[in-house]
Tab-separated table of C-alpha atoms in Angstrom:
chain	number	residue	atom	x	y	z
A	162	VAL	CA	-3.830	20.361	26.873
A	163	GLN	CA	-6.483	22.819	28.021
A	164	LEU	CA	-10.102	23.857	27.572
A	165	LYS	CA	-11.204	26.693	25.327
A	166	ASN	CA	-14.624	28.228	24.732
A	167	VAL	CA	-15.448	28.412	21.012
A	168	THR	CA	-18.462	29.853	19.186
A	169	LYS	CA	-19.509	28.308	15.893
A	170	LEU	CA	-22.819	27.992	14.020
A	171	CYS	CA	-24.528	30.429	16.463
A	172	ASN	CA	-23.624	28.283	19.520
A	173	SER	CA	-20.837	28.289	22.080
A	174	THR	CA	-19.221	25.136	23.390
A	175	THR	CA	-16.134	24.194	25.365
A	176	ILE	CA	-13.549	22.096	23.518
A	177	VAL	CA	-10.252	20.444	24.426
A	178	THR	CA	-7.273	22.056	22.682
A	179	VAL	CA	-3.487	22.209	22.709
A	180	ASN	CA	-2.226	25.621	23.849
A	181	GLY	CA	-5.715	27.055	23.328
A	182	MET	CA	-5.411	26.671	19.546
A	183	PHE	CA	-7.860	24.978	17.173
A	184	PRO	CA	-6.440	23.425	15.090
A	185	GLY	CA	-3.384	23.028	17.267
A	186	PRO	CA	0.124	24.364	16.596
A	187	THR	CA	2.054	23.193	13.548
A	188	ILE	CA	5.349	21.444	14.247
A	189	TYR	CA	8.054	22.402	11.761
A	190	ALA	CA	11.138	20.193	11.504
A	191	GLN	CA	13.695	18.775	9.087
A	192	GLU	CA	14.376	15.195	8.089
A	193	GLY	CA	16.769	13.782	10.674
A	194	ASP	CA	15.662	16.115	13.471
A	195	THR	CA	14.830	14.792	16.914
A	196	VAL	CA	11.500	16.190	18.120
A	197	ILE	CA	10.773	16.587	21.848
A	198	VAL	CA	7.250	17.506	22.965
A	199	LYS	CA	6.296	17.849	26.620
A	200	VAL	CA	2.546	17.355	27.103
A	201	THR	CA	0.884	18.548	30.315
A	202	ASN	CA	-2.733	17.552	30.867
A	203	GLN	CA	-4.780	20.416	32.335
A	204	VAL	CA	-8.228	18.943	31.605
A	205	SER	CA	-10.361	16.385	33.413
A	206	TYR	CA	-10.022	13.774	30.653
A	207	ASN	CA	-7.184	11.349	30.095
A	208	ILE	CA	-5.080	12.186	27.043
A	209	THR	CA	-2.441	10.760	24.716
A	210	LEU	CA	-0.994	12.198	21.500
A	211	HIS	CA	-0.145	10.175	18.387
A	212	TRP	CA	2.332	11.408	15.775
A	213	HIS	CA	0.453	10.092	12.775
A	214	GLY	CA	2.786	8.625	10.156
A	215	VAL	CA	6.032	9.053	12.096
A	216	LYS	CA	7.797	5.706	11.789
A	217	GLN	CA	9.089	5.815	15.392
A	218	GLN	CA	12.217	3.829	14.620
A	219	LEU	CA	13.074	2.276	18.006
A	220	SER	CA	11.025	4.955	19.787
A	221	CYS	CA	7.743	3.049	20.056
A	222	TRP	CA	7.109	4.348	23.598
A	223	ALA	CA	6.466	7.737	21.941
A	224	ASP	CA	3.850	6.547	19.433
A	225	GLY	CA	0.883	7.539	21.576
A	226	PRO	CA	-2.144	5.178	21.208
A	227	ARG	CA	-3.709	4.653	24.620
A	228	PHE	CA	-3.172	1.239	26.192
A	229	ILE	CA	-1.200	0.109	23.142
A	230	THR	CA	2.161	1.842	23.665
A	231	GLN	CA	1.382	3.826	26.824
A	232	CYS	CA	-1.098	4.365	29.590
A	233	PRO	CA	-2.942	7.701	29.267
A	234	ILE	CA	-1.631	10.967	30.671
A	235	GLN	CA	-3.932	11.638	33.603
A	236	THR	CA	-5.169	15.017	34.823
A	237	GLY	CA	-2.293	17.096	36.188
A	238	GLN	CA	0.374	14.779	34.808
A	239	SER	CA	2.962	15.337	32.087
A	240	TYR	CA	4.625	13.046	29.579
A	241	THR	CA	7.489	13.847	27.200
A	242	TYR	CA	7.425	12.398	23.689
A	243	LYS	CA	10.807	12.086	21.949
A	244	PHE	CA	11.352	10.711	18.457
A	245	THR	CA	13.576	11.187	15.399
A	246	LEU	CA	12.218	11.892	11.917
A	247	THR	CA	14.069	9.246	9.912
A	248	GLY	CA	13.739	8.993	6.143
A	249	GLN	CA	10.618	11.123	5.935
A	250	ARG	CA	9.869	14.490	4.397
A	251	GLY	CA	6.552	16.145	3.570
A	252	THR	CA	3.343	16.488	5.586
A	253	LEU	CA	2.241	14.418	8.574
A	254	TRP	CA	0.070	15.351	11.525
A	255	TRP	CA	-0.545	14.699	15.200
A	256	HIS	CA	-3.750	14.092	17.145
A	257	ALA	CA	-5.195	12.802	20.396
A	258	HIS	CA	-5.372	9.008	20.399
A	259	ILE	CA	-7.979	8.449	23.074
A	260	GLU	CA	-11.717	8.379	22.460
A	261	TRP	CA	-12.852	11.112	20.042
A	262	LEU	CA	-10.797	13.956	21.463
A	263	ARG	CA	-8.900	14.090	18.158
A	264	ALA	CA	-11.883	16.003	16.722
A	265	THR	CA	-10.360	19.125	18.298
A	266	VAL	CA	-6.928	17.980	19.512
A	267	ASN	CA	-4.940	17.872	16.281
A	268	GLY	CA	-2.387	19.772	14.247
A	269	ALA	CA	0.041	19.529	11.341
A	270	MET	CA	3.639	18.351	11.210
A	271	VAL	CA	5.696	19.749	8.335
A	272	ILE	CA	8.977	17.939	7.661
A	273	TYR	CA	11.389	19.758	5.353
A	274	PRO	CA	14.221	18.000	3.478
A	275	LYS	CA	17.711	18.129	4.901
A	276	THR	CA	19.578	21.396	4.374
A	277	GLY	CA	20.735	21.689	0.786
A	278	VAL	CA	18.370	19.008	-0.537
A	279	PRO	CA	15.760	20.555	-2.871
A	280	TYR	CA	12.178	19.522	-3.393
A	281	PRO	CA	11.838	17.165	-6.396
A	282	PHE	CA	9.243	19.564	-7.819
A	283	GLN	CA	8.899	23.288	-8.499
A	284	PHE	CA	9.828	25.361	-5.464
A	285	PRO	CA	6.644	27.164	-4.338
A	286	ALA	CA	6.246	30.856	-3.647
A	287	GLU	CA	4.456	30.004	-0.392
A	288	GLU	CA	3.182	26.999	1.538
A	289	HIS	CA	-0.173	26.631	3.296
A	290	VAL	CA	-1.473	23.942	5.656
A	291	LEU	CA	-5.147	23.006	5.192
A	292	ILE	CA	-6.643	20.764	7.890
A	293	LEU	CA	-10.023	19.266	7.012
A	294	GLY	CA	-12.178	18.426	10.014
A	295	GLU	CA	-15.607	17.687	11.444
A	296	TRP	CA	-17.487	19.735	14.029
A	297	TRP	CA	-20.045	18.759	16.640
A	298	GLY	CA	-21.637	21.521	18.671
A	299	PHE	CA	-21.369	19.604	21.947
A	300	ASN	CA	-18.831	17.806	24.113
A	301	VAL	CA	-17.136	15.252	21.838
A	302	SER	CA	-15.093	13.829	24.717
A	303	LYS	CA	-18.152	11.838	25.720
A	304	LEU	CA	-19.306	11.087	22.176
A	305	GLU	CA	-17.503	7.799	21.583
A	306	SER	CA	-18.566	6.253	24.900
A	307	THR	CA	-22.139	7.412	24.286
A	308	VAL	CA	-22.206	5.903	20.794
A	309	LEU	CA	-20.707	2.614	22.007
A	310	ALA	CA	-23.254	2.423	24.809
A	311	SER	CA	-26.101	2.989	22.331
A	312	GLY	CA	-25.021	0.195	20.001
A	313	GLY	CA	-25.872	2.403	17.015
A	314	GLY	CA	-24.002	4.706	14.679
A	315	PRO	CA	-22.569	8.138	15.496
A	316	PRO	CA	-24.642	11.310	15.205
A	317	LEU	CA	-24.166	13.448	12.135
A	318	SER	CA	-21.546	16.155	12.439
A	319	ASP	CA	-22.896	19.706	12.440
A	320	ALA	CA	-20.305	21.009	9.960
A	321	TYR	CA	-17.144	20.284	8.061
A	322	LEU	CA	-14.209	22.589	8.651
A	323	ILE	CA	-11.172	23.890	6.788
A	324	ASN	CA	-8.545	25.087	9.278
A	325	GLY	CA	-11.245	25.292	11.935
A	326	HIS	CA	-13.685	27.355	9.820
A	327	PRO	CA	-16.993	26.040	8.421
A	328	GLY	CA	-17.270	28.592	5.639
A	329	PRO	CA	-20.096	30.828	4.436
A	330	THR	CA	-22.754	28.186	3.678
A	331	TYR	CA	-23.365	27.428	7.371
A	332	ASN	CA	-25.451	29.437	9.838
A	333	CYS	CA	-23.721	32.413	11.472
A	334	SER	CA	-20.557	31.655	9.464
A	335	ALA	CA	-20.391	34.374	6.817
A	336	GLN	CA	-17.173	35.646	8.425
A	337	ASP	CA	-16.008	32.278	9.781
A	338	VAL	CA	-14.024	31.549	6.619
A	339	TRP	CA	-10.348	30.757	6.039
A	340	THR	CA	-8.766	32.653	3.146
A	341	MET	CA	-5.660	31.734	1.143
A	342	PRO	CA	-4.108	34.789	-0.524
A	343	VAL	CA	-2.366	34.289	-3.889
A	344	VAL	CA	-0.658	36.365	-6.565
A	345	LYS	CA	-1.315	35.683	-10.231
A	346	GLY	CA	1.455	33.702	-11.877
A	347	LYS	CA	2.892	32.198	-8.705
A	348	THR	CA	2.783	28.548	-7.607
A	349	TYR	CA	1.759	27.453	-4.111
A	350	LEU	CA	2.172	24.268	-2.088
A	351	MET	CA	-1.002	23.186	-0.279
A	352	ARG	CA	-0.422	20.663	2.513
A	353	VAL	CA	-3.851	19.028	2.902
A	354	ILE	CA	-4.661	16.847	5.936
A	355	ASN	CA	-7.915	14.984	6.518
A	356	ALA	CA	-8.411	15.153	10.296
A	357	ALA	CA	-12.093	14.193	10.089
A	358	LEU	CA	-13.164	11.440	12.454
A	359	ASN	CA	-15.290	9.342	10.141
A	360	ILE	CA	-15.671	10.799	6.681
A	361	GLU	CA	-13.644	10.566	3.480
A	362	HIS	CA	-13.722	13.814	1.545
A	363	PHE	CA	-13.446	15.097	-1.988
A	364	PHE	CA	-11.341	18.262	-2.270
A	365	ALA	CA	-11.045	20.747	-5.148
A	366	VAL	CA	-10.326	24.381	-6.018
A	367	ALA	CA	-12.710	26.162	-8.381
A	368	LYS	CA	-11.339	26.742	-11.899
A	369	HIS	CA	-7.852	25.515	-10.894
A	370	LYS	CA	-6.032	22.239	-11.458
A	371	ILE	CA	-4.017	20.746	-8.609
A	372	THR	CA	-0.876	18.613	-8.963
A	373	VAL	CA	-0.197	15.868	-6.422
A	374	VAL	CA	3.519	15.708	-5.499
A	375	ALA	CA	3.477	13.790	-2.201
A	376	VAL	CA	1.194	11.668	-0.029
A	377	ASP	CA	1.722	10.690	3.622
A	378	ALA	CA	5.187	12.332	3.608
A	379	GLU	CA	6.351	10.313	0.578
A	380	TYR	CA	7.113	11.942	-2.776
A	381	THR	CA	5.088	10.797	-5.799
A	382	LYS	CA	5.351	11.125	-9.534
A	383	PRO	CA	3.496	14.402	-10.172
A	384	TYR	CA	0.014	14.064	-11.598
A	385	THR	CA	-2.549	16.784	-12.242
A	386	VAL	CA	-6.271	16.456	-11.507
A	387	SER	CA	-9.375	18.565	-10.903
A	388	SER	CA	-10.118	17.000	-7.500
A	389	ILE	CA	-8.757	14.449	-5.041
A	390	VAL	CA	-10.291	12.093	-2.514
A	391	ILE	CA	-8.598	12.005	0.880
A	392	ASP	CA	-9.380	9.549	3.673
A	393	PRO	CA	-9.278	10.300	7.411
A	394	GLY	CA	-5.626	10.200	8.444
A	395	GLN	CA	-4.188	10.796	4.990
A	396	THR	CA	-2.149	13.795	3.869
A	397	CYS	CA	-1.646	15.096	0.338
A	398	ASP	CA	0.779	17.773	-0.901
A	399	LEU	CA	-0.582	19.727	-3.866
A	400	LEU	CA	0.870	22.339	-6.177
A	401	LEU	CA	-1.501	25.049	-7.408
A	402	THR	CA	-0.556	27.692	-9.961
A	403	ALA	CA	-2.561	30.912	-9.658
A	404	HIS	CA	-3.368	31.490	-13.336
A	405	ARG	CA	-6.643	33.383	-12.972
A	406	GLY	CA	-7.134	37.006	-11.983
A	407	PRO	CA	-8.315	39.250	-9.142
A	408	SER	CA	-11.816	39.957	-10.466
A	409	ARG	CA	-13.313	36.932	-8.658
A	410	ASP	CA	-12.823	34.842	-5.540
A	411	TYR	CA	-12.590	31.078	-5.951
A	412	TYR	CA	-13.853	28.586	-3.410
A	413	ILE	CA	-11.638	25.843	-2.054
A	414	GLY	CA	-14.195	23.124	-1.370
A	415	MET	CA	-14.612	19.857	0.490
A	416	THR	CA	-17.582	17.502	0.402
A	417	PRO	CA	-18.143	14.050	1.928
A	418	TYR	CA	-17.838	10.700	0.220
A	419	MET	CA	-20.078	7.914	1.531
A	420	SER	CA	-20.527	4.651	-0.351
A	421	ALA	CA	-22.934	3.033	2.115
A	422	ASN	CA	-26.595	3.749	2.712
A	423	ILE	CA	-25.736	5.679	5.875
A	424	ALA	CA	-26.894	9.165	6.813
A	425	VAL	CA	-24.117	11.771	6.787
A	426	ASN	CA	-23.896	15.538	6.758
A	427	THR	CA	-24.003	16.284	3.025
A	428	ARG	CA	-23.168	20.003	3.264
A	429	HIS	CA	-20.110	21.370	1.483
A	430	SER	CA	-17.545	23.460	3.322
A	431	TYR	CA	-15.658	26.250	1.592
A	432	SER	CA	-12.643	28.434	2.142
A	433	ILE	CA	-11.571	31.183	-0.254
A	434	LEU	CA	-8.717	31.461	-2.754
A	435	ARG	CA	-8.272	35.218	-3.115
A	436	TYR	CA	-6.050	36.937	-5.648
A	437	HIS	CA	-4.058	40.000	-4.640
A	438	ARG	CA	-5.843	43.167	-5.718
A	439	ASN	CA	-4.151	46.498	-6.233
A	440	SER	CA	-5.598	49.728	-4.890
A	441	SER	CA	-7.584	50.345	-8.059
A	442	SER	CA	-9.299	46.942	-7.752
A	443	SER	CA	-10.377	47.055	-4.152
A	444	SER	CA	-10.004	49.155	-1.071
A	445	SER	CA	-9.503	46.039	1.057
A	446	SER	CA	-8.022	42.673	0.087
A	447	SER	CA	-9.876	41.038	2.985
A	448	SER	CA	-13.323	42.142	1.838
A	449	SER	CA	-15.293	40.395	-0.882
A	450	SER	CA	-18.348	42.665	-0.746
A	451	SER	CA	-17.260	44.584	-3.872
A	452	PHE	CA	-16.937	41.433	-5.985
A	453	PRO	CA	-19.351	38.852	-7.387
A	454	LEU	CA	-19.991	35.702	-5.413
A	455	ALA	CA	-17.088	33.279	-5.298
A	456	ILE	CA	-17.052	30.534	-7.928
A	457	LYS	CA	-17.752	27.060	-6.566
A	458	PRO	CA	-15.655	24.029	-7.569
A	459	LYS	CA	-17.134	21.001	-9.308
A	460	LEU	CA	-16.984	18.229	-6.712
A	461	PRO	CA	-17.923	14.557	-7.223
A	462	LYS	CA	-21.255	13.320	-5.929
A	463	LEU	CA	-21.691	11.901	-2.438
A	464	ASN	CA	-21.554	8.245	-3.516
A	465	ASP	CA	-19.187	8.495	-6.477
A	466	SER	CA	-17.290	5.277	-5.746
A	467	ALA	CA	-16.023	5.147	-9.329
A	468	ALA	CA	-14.119	8.411	-8.834
A	469	VAL	CA	-12.614	7.057	-5.614
A	470	PHE	CA	-11.664	3.722	-7.148
A	471	ASN	CA	-10.156	5.276	-10.274
A	472	SER	CA	-8.101	7.747	-8.255
A	473	MET	CA	-6.192	4.882	-6.609
A	474	GLY	CA	-4.414	4.158	-9.891
A	475	PHE	CA	-3.030	7.672	-10.298
A	476	ILE	CA	-0.586	7.621	-7.391
A	477	LYS	CA	2.915	6.232	-8.053
A	478	SER	CA	6.051	6.482	-5.941
A	479	LEU	CA	8.666	8.886	-7.294
A	480	ASN	CA	11.121	5.933	-7.393
A	481	SER	CA	14.150	8.065	-8.252
A	482	GLN	CA	17.819	7.469	-7.486
A	483	LEU	CA	17.533	9.677	-4.408
A	484	TYR	CA	14.127	8.305	-3.359
A	485	PRO	CA	13.939	4.660	-4.489
A	486	ALA	CA	10.841	2.522	-3.953
A	487	ASN	CA	12.257	-0.490	-2.103
A	488	VAL	CA	9.272	-2.742	-2.655
A	489	PRO	CA	9.575	-6.229	-1.083
A	490	GLN	CA	9.845	-8.608	-4.046
A	491	LYS	CA	9.417	-11.766	-1.983
A	492	VAL	CA	6.939	-12.475	0.815
A	493	ASP	CA	7.828	-14.190	4.102
A	494	ARG	CA	4.450	-13.823	5.770
A	495	ASN	CA	0.982	-13.682	4.216
A	496	LEU	CA	-1.897	-12.081	6.121
A	497	PHE	CA	-5.521	-11.767	5.019
A	498	PHE	CA	-7.682	-9.385	7.081
A	499	ALA	CA	-11.439	-9.168	6.443
A	500	ILE	CA	-12.866	-5.844	7.649
A	501	GLU	CA	-16.346	-6.292	9.049
A	502	LEU	CA	-19.206	-4.388	10.642
A	503	ASN	CA	-21.101	-7.020	12.617
A	504	GLU	CA	-24.553	-6.821	14.155
A	505	GLU	CA	-24.472	-8.259	17.658
A	506	ALA	CA	-27.650	-9.729	19.104
A	507	CYS	CA	-29.191	-7.583	21.800
A	508	LYS	CA	-28.875	-8.846	25.364
A	509	ARG	CA	-31.069	-8.084	28.330
A	510	GLY	CA	-30.367	-4.637	29.759
A	511	GLN	CA	-28.517	-3.379	26.670
A	512	THR	CA	-29.427	-0.414	24.485
A	513	CYS	CA	-29.539	-1.651	20.900
A	514	ASN	CA	-29.859	1.112	18.307
A	515	GLY	CA	-28.373	-0.889	15.438
A	516	PRO	CA	-30.420	-2.398	12.582
A	517	ASN	CA	-33.239	-4.691	13.686
A	518	HIS	CA	-32.596	-4.013	17.374
A	519	THR	CA	-28.941	-5.113	17.248
A	520	ARG	CA	-25.640	-3.561	18.286
A	521	PHE	CA	-22.878	-2.582	15.855
A	522	GLN	CA	-19.484	-4.207	16.454
A	523	ALA	CA	-16.478	-3.505	14.244
A	524	SER	CA	-14.140	-6.435	13.711
A	525	ILE	CA	-11.181	-7.703	11.723
A	526	ASN	CA	-11.189	-11.427	11.004
A	527	ASN	CA	-14.266	-11.494	13.218
A	528	ILE	CA	-12.306	-10.298	16.281
A	529	THR	CA	-13.620	-7.182	18.054
A	530	PHE	CA	-10.699	-5.599	19.890
A	531	GLN	CA	-10.971	-5.139	23.640
A	532	VAL	CA	-8.881	-2.308	25.065
A	533	PRO	CA	-6.688	-3.665	27.894
A	534	LYS	CA	-6.098	-2.036	31.270
A	535	ILE	CA	-2.317	-2.109	30.833
A	536	SER	CA	-0.617	-0.997	27.628
A	537	LEU	CA	0.351	-3.866	25.338
A	538	LEU	CA	3.914	-2.570	25.006
A	539	GLN	CA	4.309	-2.380	28.789
A	540	ALA	CA	2.904	-5.899	29.194
A	541	TYR	CA	5.279	-7.234	26.542
A	542	TYR	CA	8.332	-5.363	27.843
A	543	ASN	CA	7.737	-6.361	31.477
A	544	ASN	CA	6.511	-9.869	30.622
A	545	ILE	CA	3.126	-9.315	32.307
A	546	LYS	CA	0.921	-12.312	31.588
A	547	GLY	CA	-2.785	-12.278	30.823
A	548	VAL	CA	-2.992	-8.857	29.161
A	549	TYR	CA	-3.142	-10.142	25.580
A	550	SER	CA	-2.845	-13.366	23.619
A	551	PRO	CA	-0.395	-13.633	20.655
A	552	ASP	CA	-2.810	-15.547	18.439
A	553	PHE	CA	-4.617	-13.097	16.185
A	554	PRO	CA	-5.664	-15.197	13.159
A	555	ASP	CA	-3.707	-14.739	9.915
A	556	ASN	CA	-6.920	-15.417	7.978
A	557	PRO	CA	-10.667	-15.175	8.684
A	558	PRO	CA	-11.619	-18.135	10.912
A	559	THR	CA	-14.827	-18.529	8.916
A	560	PRO	CA	-14.327	-17.650	5.236
A	561	PHE	CA	-17.465	-16.405	3.453
A	562	ALA	CA	-18.560	-14.605	0.300
A	563	TYR	CA	-17.143	-11.315	1.586
A	564	THR	CA	-18.737	-8.996	-0.971
A	565	GLY	CA	-21.753	-11.075	-1.987
A	566	ASN	CA	-25.295	-9.741	-2.090
A	567	SER	CA	-26.614	-12.125	0.557
A	568	VAL	CA	-23.862	-12.096	3.168
A	569	GLN	CA	-25.113	-13.539	6.445
A	570	ASN	CA	-24.344	-11.664	9.628
A	571	LEU	CA	-21.562	-13.036	11.837
A	572	GLN	CA	-21.345	-12.677	15.606
A	573	SER	CA	-17.864	-11.328	16.329
A	574	GLN	CA	-15.676	-12.615	19.136
A	575	PHE	CA	-14.221	-10.252	21.719
A	576	GLY	CA	-10.540	-10.376	22.521
A	577	THR	CA	-7.205	-8.603	22.970
A	578	ARG	CA	-5.331	-10.666	20.410
A	579	VAL	CA	-2.029	-9.720	18.804
A	580	SER	CA	-0.448	-10.655	15.470
A	581	VAL	CA	3.254	-11.386	16.060
A	582	LEU	CA	5.787	-10.760	13.271
A	583	LYS	CA	9.433	-11.747	13.099
A	584	TYR	CA	12.016	-9.016	12.693
A	585	ASN	CA	12.782	-8.162	9.049
A	586	GLN	CA	10.004	-10.312	7.654
A	587	SER	CA	8.542	-9.149	4.352
A	588	VAL	CA	4.800	-9.036	4.979
A	589	GLN	CA	1.986	-9.077	2.454
A	590	LEU	CA	-1.342	-8.005	3.899
A	591	ILE	CA	-4.611	-8.333	1.997
A	592	LEU	CA	-7.267	-5.960	3.308
A	593	GLN	CA	-10.652	-7.303	2.213
A	594	GLY	CA	-13.799	-5.193	2.415
A	595	THR	CA	-17.054	-6.969	3.197
A	596	ASN	CA	-20.773	-6.490	2.706
A	597	LEU	CA	-21.683	-7.274	6.302
A	598	THR	CA	-24.378	-4.743	7.283
A	599	SER	CA	-23.318	-2.435	4.436
A	600	ALA	CA	-20.498	-2.083	1.918
A	601	GLU	CA	-18.372	0.861	2.960
A	602	ASN	CA	-14.982	2.393	2.265
A	603	HIS	CA	-12.728	1.740	5.297
A	604	PRO	CA	-9.611	3.812	6.072
A	605	ILE	CA	-6.847	1.603	7.532
A	606	HIS	CA	-3.744	3.093	9.194
A	607	LEU	CA	-0.545	1.222	10.102
A	608	HIS	CA	1.609	2.571	12.926
A	609	GLY	CA	5.408	2.384	12.882
A	610	HIS	CA	5.754	1.619	9.159
A	611	ASN	CA	4.819	2.749	5.704
A	612	PHE	CA	3.496	0.162	3.278
A	613	PHE	CA	3.486	-0.136	-0.496
A	614	VAL	CA	0.029	-0.385	-2.079
A	615	VAL	CA	0.876	-3.050	-4.666
A	616	GLY	CA	-2.671	-3.896	-5.787
A	617	TYR	CA	-6.366	-3.219	-5.388
A	618	GLY	CA	-9.605	-4.322	-6.957
A	619	LYS	CA	-13.346	-4.823	-6.738
A	620	GLY	CA	-15.086	-7.831	-5.223
A	621	ASN	CA	-13.246	-10.644	-3.468
A	622	TYR	CA	-9.439	-10.826	-3.634
A	623	PRO	CA	-8.666	-13.170	-6.556
A	624	GLY	CA	-5.037	-13.867	-5.749
A	625	PRO	CA	-1.859	-12.074	-6.836
A	626	SER	CA	-2.084	-10.712	-10.339
A	627	ASN	CA	-0.929	-7.485	-11.985
A	628	PHE	CA	0.726	-6.292	-8.797
A	629	ASN	CA	2.799	-3.130	-9.173
A	630	LEU	CA	6.172	-4.078	-7.683
A	631	VAL	CA	8.078	-1.244	-9.378
A	632	ASP	CA	6.667	2.113	-8.264
A	633	PRO	CA	3.573	1.563	-6.060
A	634	PRO	CA	2.628	4.399	-3.687
A	635	SER	CA	4.103	4.321	-0.201
A	636	ARG	CA	1.524	5.261	2.437
A	637	ASN	CA	0.641	4.902	6.093
A	638	THR	CA	-3.143	5.090	5.550
A	639	ILE	CA	-5.215	3.557	2.772
A	640	GLY	CA	-8.930	3.451	2.007
A	641	VAL	CA	-10.118	-0.090	1.360
A	642	PRO	CA	-12.712	0.425	-1.394
A	643	ALA	CA	-16.338	-0.462	-0.745
A	644	ASN	CA	-16.859	-4.119	-1.677
A	645	GLY	CA	-13.237	-4.325	-2.749
A	646	TRP	CA	-9.750	-5.166	-1.561
A	647	VAL	CA	-6.255	-3.710	-1.231
A	648	ALA	CA	-2.901	-5.551	-1.159
A	649	VAL	CA	-0.009	-3.934	0.717
A	650	ARG	CA	3.549	-4.993	1.427
A	651	PHE	CA	5.951	-3.780	4.100
A	652	LEU	CA	9.144	-4.764	5.860
A	653	ALA	CA	8.705	-5.518	9.585
A	654	ASP	CA	11.888	-3.659	10.541
A	655	ASN	CA	10.757	-1.661	13.584
A	656	PRO	CA	10.529	-3.847	16.705
């Protein structure tokens, strides 16, 4: 982990990287492989790395979130992560899991099937990793602490990135563009990762359909669309057939989705899909100066919640003999988590840049998490008392009209409280969005497990009805729709 000077959007800044690369190196492995990564911290900030989506079967010390499964790697120290890729194949990713260093400390993880096991879809001519990101032209290592101290929201990002490049619509970026070369008639696998800190994104390729074949390293029934929505933390494997021709370039585009009345960077970011051109077409396949402007894709509007909501119904598990969807049919433990953005009253001496001179506090079931000084796993393993309390509420302590138009603000409680599950319990978790402060889509990520998304809807959760218990998508990250809910089920089989 080391510093690197980078110039983007006419300005130079120093960022934290892995091996001087941005995005960081891709890890290639096969299902069943054991992965060993030695991390040495050569910067002045503490660091941890999280292997996002890896189930970490009995290797929880290698999961990476600071003060949850490990204390941070301090300056000059090293830590070796070791884990086995069990029952997973497709695209995952890794990133820093301390403060907002993951804005620049991230990379892909490509997991191939075991030798001799084919893809359950057309074998592609080539594969390409596309990492979607956000860019701030200053030191993001201090950004989270600065935002928390202010009590307000984060500053707008300066650009969105595809594989570290903002694309030609941004200042000083005409050449800062990633290009994907294709040959007419061939099919390509695009491994798309949303590594943005805060923003869900729409993604599309001009004049080309894309076929979803996997999400979060789980195969799906193939379905073809013009665009997808992808939340921070999610991955999506897409097939694209190059059926056009070399007379034009085609933009690969990303644009933000924001359901709330919150200011965001609304600029699109583009990379280029470029067809191979023979010598009679162009003297240089890397130059577009001899061709008309690239064609832009049709992307949904900034607040197109209908497109986001409707897209949730498209994804189904492959549920084949080789890859069955083992959905829990019975439930041993019911959890109901209300996701809230509270407005805390301003106290003397505080900076309060939230609405009406308040301070934002995120909470679940009205509990705002307090990061401990000793990792929770270490405290549990060594029986250290006083680090956490095992009494996180199964339901909101104060039920309310979660998605109503006149929701009253709640003052959250601070605590390091843990929800304790029994081994091999089948868990049903209802994730309920709320209209506290503003209705917003919330990405939720579960470590150590995948879950089946068995239901979703608008408004308040009405109780179990029309759940898909046959072929629901298996994911590790899900976007809880604005003013809506999601029901997931998983087996607590990873102590």
